[in-house]
Tab-separated table of N, CA and C in Angstrom:
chain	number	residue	atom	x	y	z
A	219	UNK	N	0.252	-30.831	-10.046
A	219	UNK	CA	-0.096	-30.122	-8.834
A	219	UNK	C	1.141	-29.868	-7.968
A	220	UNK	N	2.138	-30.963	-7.768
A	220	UNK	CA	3.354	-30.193	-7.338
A	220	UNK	C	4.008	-29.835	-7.787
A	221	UNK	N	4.244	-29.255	-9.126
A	221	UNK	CA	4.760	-28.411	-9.252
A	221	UNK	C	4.015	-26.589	-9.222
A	222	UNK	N	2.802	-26.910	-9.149
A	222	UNK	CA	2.104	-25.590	-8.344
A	222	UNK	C	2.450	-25.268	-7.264
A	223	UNK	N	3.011	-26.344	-6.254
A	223	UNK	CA	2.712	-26.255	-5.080
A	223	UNK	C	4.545	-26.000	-4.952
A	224	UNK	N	5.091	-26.603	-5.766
A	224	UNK	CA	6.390	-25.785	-5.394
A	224	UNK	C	6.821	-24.511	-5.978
A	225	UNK	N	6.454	-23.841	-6.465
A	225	UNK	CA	6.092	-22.593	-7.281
A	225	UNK	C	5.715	-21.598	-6.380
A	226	UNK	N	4.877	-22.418	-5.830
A	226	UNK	CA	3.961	-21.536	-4.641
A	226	UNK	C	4.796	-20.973	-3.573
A	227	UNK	N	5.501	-22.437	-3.216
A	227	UNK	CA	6.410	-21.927	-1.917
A	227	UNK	C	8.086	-20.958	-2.489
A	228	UNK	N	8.393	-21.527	-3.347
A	228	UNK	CA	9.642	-21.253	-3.851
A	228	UNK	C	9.646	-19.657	-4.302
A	229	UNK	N	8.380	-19.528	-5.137
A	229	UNK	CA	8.944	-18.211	-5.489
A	229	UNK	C	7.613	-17.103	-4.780
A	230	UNK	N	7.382	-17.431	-3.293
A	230	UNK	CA	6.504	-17.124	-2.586
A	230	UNK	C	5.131	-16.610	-3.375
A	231	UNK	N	4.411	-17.100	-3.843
A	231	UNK	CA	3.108	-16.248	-4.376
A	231	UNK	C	2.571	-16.042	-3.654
A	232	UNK	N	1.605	-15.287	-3.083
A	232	UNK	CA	1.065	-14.452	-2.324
A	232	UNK	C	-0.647	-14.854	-2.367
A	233	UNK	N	-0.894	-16.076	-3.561
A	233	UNK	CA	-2.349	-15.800	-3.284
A	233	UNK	C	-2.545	-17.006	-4.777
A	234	UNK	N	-3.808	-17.721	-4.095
A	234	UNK	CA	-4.181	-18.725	-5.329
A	234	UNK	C	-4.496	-17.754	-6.727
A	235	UNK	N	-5.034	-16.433	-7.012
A	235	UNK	CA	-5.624	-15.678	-7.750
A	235	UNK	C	-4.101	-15.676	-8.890
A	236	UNK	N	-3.121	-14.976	-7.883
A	236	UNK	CA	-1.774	-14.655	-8.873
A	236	UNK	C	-1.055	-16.308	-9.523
A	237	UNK	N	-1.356	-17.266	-8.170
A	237	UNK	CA	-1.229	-18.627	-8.739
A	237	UNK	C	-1.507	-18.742	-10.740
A	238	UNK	N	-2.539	-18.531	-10.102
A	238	UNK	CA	-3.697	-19.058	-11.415
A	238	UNK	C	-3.504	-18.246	-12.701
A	239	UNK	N	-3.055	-16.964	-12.407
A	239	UNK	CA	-2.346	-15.756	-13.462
A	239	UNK	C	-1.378	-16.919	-14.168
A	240	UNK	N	-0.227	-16.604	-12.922
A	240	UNK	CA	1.032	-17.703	-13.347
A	240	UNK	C	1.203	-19.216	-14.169
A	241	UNK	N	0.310	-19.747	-13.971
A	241	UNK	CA	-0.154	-21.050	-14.704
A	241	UNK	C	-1.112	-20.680	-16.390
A	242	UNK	N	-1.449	-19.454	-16.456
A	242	UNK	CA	-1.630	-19.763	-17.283
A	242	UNK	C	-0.886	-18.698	-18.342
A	243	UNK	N	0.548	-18.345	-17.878
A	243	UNK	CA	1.114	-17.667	-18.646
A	243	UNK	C	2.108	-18.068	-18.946
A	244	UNK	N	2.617	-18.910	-17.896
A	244	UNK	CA	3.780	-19.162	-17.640
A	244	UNK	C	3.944	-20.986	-17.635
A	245	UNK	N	5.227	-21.475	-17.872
A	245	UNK	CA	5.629	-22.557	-18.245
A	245	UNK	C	6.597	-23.007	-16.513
A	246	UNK	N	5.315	-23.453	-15.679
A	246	UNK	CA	6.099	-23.883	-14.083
A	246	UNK	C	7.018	-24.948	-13.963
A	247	UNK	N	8.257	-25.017	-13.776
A	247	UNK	CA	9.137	-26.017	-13.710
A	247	UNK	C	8.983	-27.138	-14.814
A	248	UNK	N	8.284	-28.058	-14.500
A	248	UNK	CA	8.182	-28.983	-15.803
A	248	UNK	C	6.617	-28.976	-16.167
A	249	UNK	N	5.898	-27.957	-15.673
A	249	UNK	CA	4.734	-27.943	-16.450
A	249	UNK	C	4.411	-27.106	-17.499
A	250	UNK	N	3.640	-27.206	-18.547
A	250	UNK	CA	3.262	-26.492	-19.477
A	250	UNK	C	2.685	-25.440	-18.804
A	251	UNK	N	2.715	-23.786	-19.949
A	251	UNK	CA	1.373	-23.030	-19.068
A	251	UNK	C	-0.702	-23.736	-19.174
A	252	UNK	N	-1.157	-23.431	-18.435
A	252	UNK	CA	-2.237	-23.888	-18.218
A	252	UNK	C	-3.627	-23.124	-17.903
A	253	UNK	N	-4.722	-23.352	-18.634
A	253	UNK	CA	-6.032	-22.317	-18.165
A	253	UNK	C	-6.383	-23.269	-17.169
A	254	UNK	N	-6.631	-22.544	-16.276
A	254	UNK	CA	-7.402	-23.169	-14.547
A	254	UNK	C	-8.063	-22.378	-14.028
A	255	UNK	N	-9.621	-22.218	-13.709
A	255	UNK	CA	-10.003	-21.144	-12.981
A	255	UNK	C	-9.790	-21.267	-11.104
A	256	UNK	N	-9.453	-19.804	-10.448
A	256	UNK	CA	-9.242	-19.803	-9.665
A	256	UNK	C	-10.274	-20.769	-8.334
A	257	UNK	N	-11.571	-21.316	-8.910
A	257	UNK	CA	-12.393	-21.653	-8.291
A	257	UNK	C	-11.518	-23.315	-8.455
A	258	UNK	N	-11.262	-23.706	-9.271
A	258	UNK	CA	-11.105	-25.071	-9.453
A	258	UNK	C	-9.575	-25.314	-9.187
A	259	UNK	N	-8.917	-24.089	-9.032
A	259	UNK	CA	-7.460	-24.052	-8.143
A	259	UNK	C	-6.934	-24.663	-6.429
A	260	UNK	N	-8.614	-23.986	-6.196
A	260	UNK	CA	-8.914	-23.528	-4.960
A	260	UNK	C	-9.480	-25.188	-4.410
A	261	UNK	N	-10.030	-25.796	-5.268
A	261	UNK	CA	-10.772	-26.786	-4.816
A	261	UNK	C	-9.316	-28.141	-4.735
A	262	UNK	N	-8.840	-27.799	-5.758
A	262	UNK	CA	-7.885	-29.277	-6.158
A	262	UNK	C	-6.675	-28.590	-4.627
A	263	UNK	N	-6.342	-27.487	-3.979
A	263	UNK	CA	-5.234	-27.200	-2.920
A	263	UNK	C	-6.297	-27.861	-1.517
A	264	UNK	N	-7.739	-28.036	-1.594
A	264	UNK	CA	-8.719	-28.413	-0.607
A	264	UNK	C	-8.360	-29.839	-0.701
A	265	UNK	N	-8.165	-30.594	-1.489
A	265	UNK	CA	-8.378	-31.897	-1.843
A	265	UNK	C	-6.335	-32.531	-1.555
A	266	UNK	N	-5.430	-31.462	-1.841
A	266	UNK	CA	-4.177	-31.872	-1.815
A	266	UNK	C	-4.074	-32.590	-0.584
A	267	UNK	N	-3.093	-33.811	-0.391
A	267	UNK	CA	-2.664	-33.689	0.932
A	267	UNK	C	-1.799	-33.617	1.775
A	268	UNK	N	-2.432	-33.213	2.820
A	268	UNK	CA	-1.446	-32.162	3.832
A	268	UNK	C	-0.104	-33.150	3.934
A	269	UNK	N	-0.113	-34.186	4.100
A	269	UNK	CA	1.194	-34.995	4.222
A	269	UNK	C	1.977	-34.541	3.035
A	270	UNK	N	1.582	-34.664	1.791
A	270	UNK	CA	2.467	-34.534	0.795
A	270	UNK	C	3.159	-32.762	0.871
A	271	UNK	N	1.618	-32.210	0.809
A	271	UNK	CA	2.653	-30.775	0.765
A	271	UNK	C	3.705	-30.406	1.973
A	272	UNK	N	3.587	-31.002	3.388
A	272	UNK	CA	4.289	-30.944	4.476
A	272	UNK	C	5.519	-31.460	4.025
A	273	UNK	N	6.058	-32.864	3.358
A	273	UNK	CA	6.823	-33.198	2.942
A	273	UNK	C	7.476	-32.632	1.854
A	274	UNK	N	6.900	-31.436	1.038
A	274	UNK	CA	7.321	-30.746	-0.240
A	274	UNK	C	8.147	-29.548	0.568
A	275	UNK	N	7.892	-29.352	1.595
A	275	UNK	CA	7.494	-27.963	2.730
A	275	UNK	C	8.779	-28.526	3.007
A	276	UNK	N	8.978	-29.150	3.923
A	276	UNK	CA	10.407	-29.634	4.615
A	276	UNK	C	11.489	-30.257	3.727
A	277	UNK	N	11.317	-30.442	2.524
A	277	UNK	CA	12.434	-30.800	1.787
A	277	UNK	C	12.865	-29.672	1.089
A	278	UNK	N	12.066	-28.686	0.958
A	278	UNK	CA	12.239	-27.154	0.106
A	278	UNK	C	13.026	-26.731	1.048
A	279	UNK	N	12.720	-26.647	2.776
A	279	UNK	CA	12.952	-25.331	3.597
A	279	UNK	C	14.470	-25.367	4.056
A	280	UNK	N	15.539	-26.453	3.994
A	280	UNK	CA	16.750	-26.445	4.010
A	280	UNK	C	17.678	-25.082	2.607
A	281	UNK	N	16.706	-25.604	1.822
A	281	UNK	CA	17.176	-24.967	0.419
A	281	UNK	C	16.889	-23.259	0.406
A	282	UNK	N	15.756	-23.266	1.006
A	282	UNK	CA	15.491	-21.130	1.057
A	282	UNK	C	16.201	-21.122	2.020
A	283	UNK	N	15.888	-21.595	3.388
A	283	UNK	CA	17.121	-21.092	4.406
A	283	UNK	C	18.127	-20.826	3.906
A	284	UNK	N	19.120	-21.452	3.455
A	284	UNK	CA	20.571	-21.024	2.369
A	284	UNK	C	20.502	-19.989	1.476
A	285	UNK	N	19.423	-19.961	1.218
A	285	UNK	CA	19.540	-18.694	0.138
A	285	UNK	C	18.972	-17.283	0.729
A	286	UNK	N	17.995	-17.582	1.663
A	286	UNK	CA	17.944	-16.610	2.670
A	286	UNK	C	18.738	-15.393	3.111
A	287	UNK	N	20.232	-17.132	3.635
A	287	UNK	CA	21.595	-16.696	4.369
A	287	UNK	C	21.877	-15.751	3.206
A	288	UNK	N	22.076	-16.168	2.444
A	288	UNK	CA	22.976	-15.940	1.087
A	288	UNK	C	22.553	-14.662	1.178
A	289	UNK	N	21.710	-14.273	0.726
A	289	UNK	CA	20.783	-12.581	0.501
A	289	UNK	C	21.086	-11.853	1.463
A	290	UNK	N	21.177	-12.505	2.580
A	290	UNK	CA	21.407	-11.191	3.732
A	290	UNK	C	22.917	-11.068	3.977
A	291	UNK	N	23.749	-11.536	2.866
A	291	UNK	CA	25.079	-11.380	2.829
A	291	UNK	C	25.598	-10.248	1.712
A	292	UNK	N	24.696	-9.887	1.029
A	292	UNK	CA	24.585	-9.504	-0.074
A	292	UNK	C	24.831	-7.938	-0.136
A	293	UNK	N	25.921	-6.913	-0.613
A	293	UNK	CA	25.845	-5.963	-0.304
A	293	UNK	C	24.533	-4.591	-1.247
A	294	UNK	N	24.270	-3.718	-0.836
A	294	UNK	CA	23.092	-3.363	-0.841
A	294	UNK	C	23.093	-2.471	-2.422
A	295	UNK	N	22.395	-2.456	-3.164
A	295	UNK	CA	22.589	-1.444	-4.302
A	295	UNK	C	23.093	-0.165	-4.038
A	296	UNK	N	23.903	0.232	-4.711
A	296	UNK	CA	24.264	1.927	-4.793
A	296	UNK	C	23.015	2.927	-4.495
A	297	UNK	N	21.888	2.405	-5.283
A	297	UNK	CA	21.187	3.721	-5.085
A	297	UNK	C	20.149	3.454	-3.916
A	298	UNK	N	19.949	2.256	-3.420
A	298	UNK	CA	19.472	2.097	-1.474
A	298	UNK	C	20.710	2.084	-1.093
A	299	UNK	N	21.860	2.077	-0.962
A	299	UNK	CA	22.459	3.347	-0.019
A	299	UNK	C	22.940	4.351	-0.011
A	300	UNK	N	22.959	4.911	-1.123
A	300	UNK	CA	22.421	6.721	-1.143
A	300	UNK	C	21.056	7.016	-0.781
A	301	UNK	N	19.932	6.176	-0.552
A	301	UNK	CA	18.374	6.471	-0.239
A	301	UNK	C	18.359	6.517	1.605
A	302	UNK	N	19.456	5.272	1.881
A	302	UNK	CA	19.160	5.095	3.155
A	302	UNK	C	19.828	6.302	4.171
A	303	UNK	N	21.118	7.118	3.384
A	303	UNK	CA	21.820	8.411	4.016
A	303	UNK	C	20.397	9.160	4.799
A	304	UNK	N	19.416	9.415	3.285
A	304	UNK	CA	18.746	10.500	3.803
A	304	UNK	C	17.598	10.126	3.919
A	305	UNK	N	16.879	8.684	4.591
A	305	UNK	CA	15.600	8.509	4.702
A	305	UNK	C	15.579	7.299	5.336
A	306	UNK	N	15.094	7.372	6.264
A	306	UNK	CA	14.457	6.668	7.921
A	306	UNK	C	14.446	5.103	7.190
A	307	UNK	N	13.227	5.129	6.754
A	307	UNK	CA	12.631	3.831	5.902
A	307	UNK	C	12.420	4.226	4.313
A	308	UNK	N	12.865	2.943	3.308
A	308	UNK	CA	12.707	2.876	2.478
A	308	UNK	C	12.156	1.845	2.113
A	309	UNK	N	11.104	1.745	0.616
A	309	UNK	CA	10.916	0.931	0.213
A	309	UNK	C	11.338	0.431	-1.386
A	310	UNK	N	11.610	-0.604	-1.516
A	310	UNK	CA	11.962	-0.982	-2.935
A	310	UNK	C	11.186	-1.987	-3.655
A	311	UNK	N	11.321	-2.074	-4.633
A	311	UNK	CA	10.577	-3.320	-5.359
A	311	UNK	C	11.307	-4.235	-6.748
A	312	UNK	N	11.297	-5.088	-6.727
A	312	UNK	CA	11.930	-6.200	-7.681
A	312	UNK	C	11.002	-6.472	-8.857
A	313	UNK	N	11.190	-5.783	-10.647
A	313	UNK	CA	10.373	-5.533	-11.484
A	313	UNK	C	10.587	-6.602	-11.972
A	314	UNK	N	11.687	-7.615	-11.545
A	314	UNK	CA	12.498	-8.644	-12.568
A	314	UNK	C	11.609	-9.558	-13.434
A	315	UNK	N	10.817	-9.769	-12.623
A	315	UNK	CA	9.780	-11.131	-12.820
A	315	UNK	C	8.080	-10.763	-13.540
């Protein structure tokens, strides 16, 4: 379970549903991939506790802050800034993963 739960925060998932995708496709830090339905995902994050994940929370958040920094140091792709010459707002997306 923590390594769900650092998964969760680390590589921001957006939602127990994509969680539950991820676990069972994918091989999370030192866990195997895994079938879990989203109902019984949902129940075992009800049952976690808040102390532990608070403590998973504050030992992670030194580590994204830095990398945060890091990213916004980062100079911008060639082709967002030829996009940004001629357009107000842009949006992009990261296929990597």
């Amino acid at each position: 379970m923590v390594a769900a739960v650092l998964t969760l925060i680390w590589r921001q998932v957006p939602s127990v549903q994509e969680l539950t995708r991820m676990l069972e496709q994918q091989e999370l830090l030192w866990g195997k991939a895994v079938l879990v339905s989203q109902q019984a995902l949902s129940q075992r994050f009800l049952g976690f506790p808040a102390e532990l994940f608070e403590r998973v929370f504050h030992d992670l958040l030194p580590q994204l802050q830095a990398r945060w920094h890091h990213r916004q140091k980062r100079p911008l792709p060639v082709a967002v800034t030829y996009a940004r010459k001629y357009f107000e707002n842009i949006w992009t997306a990261d296929g990597s993963t």
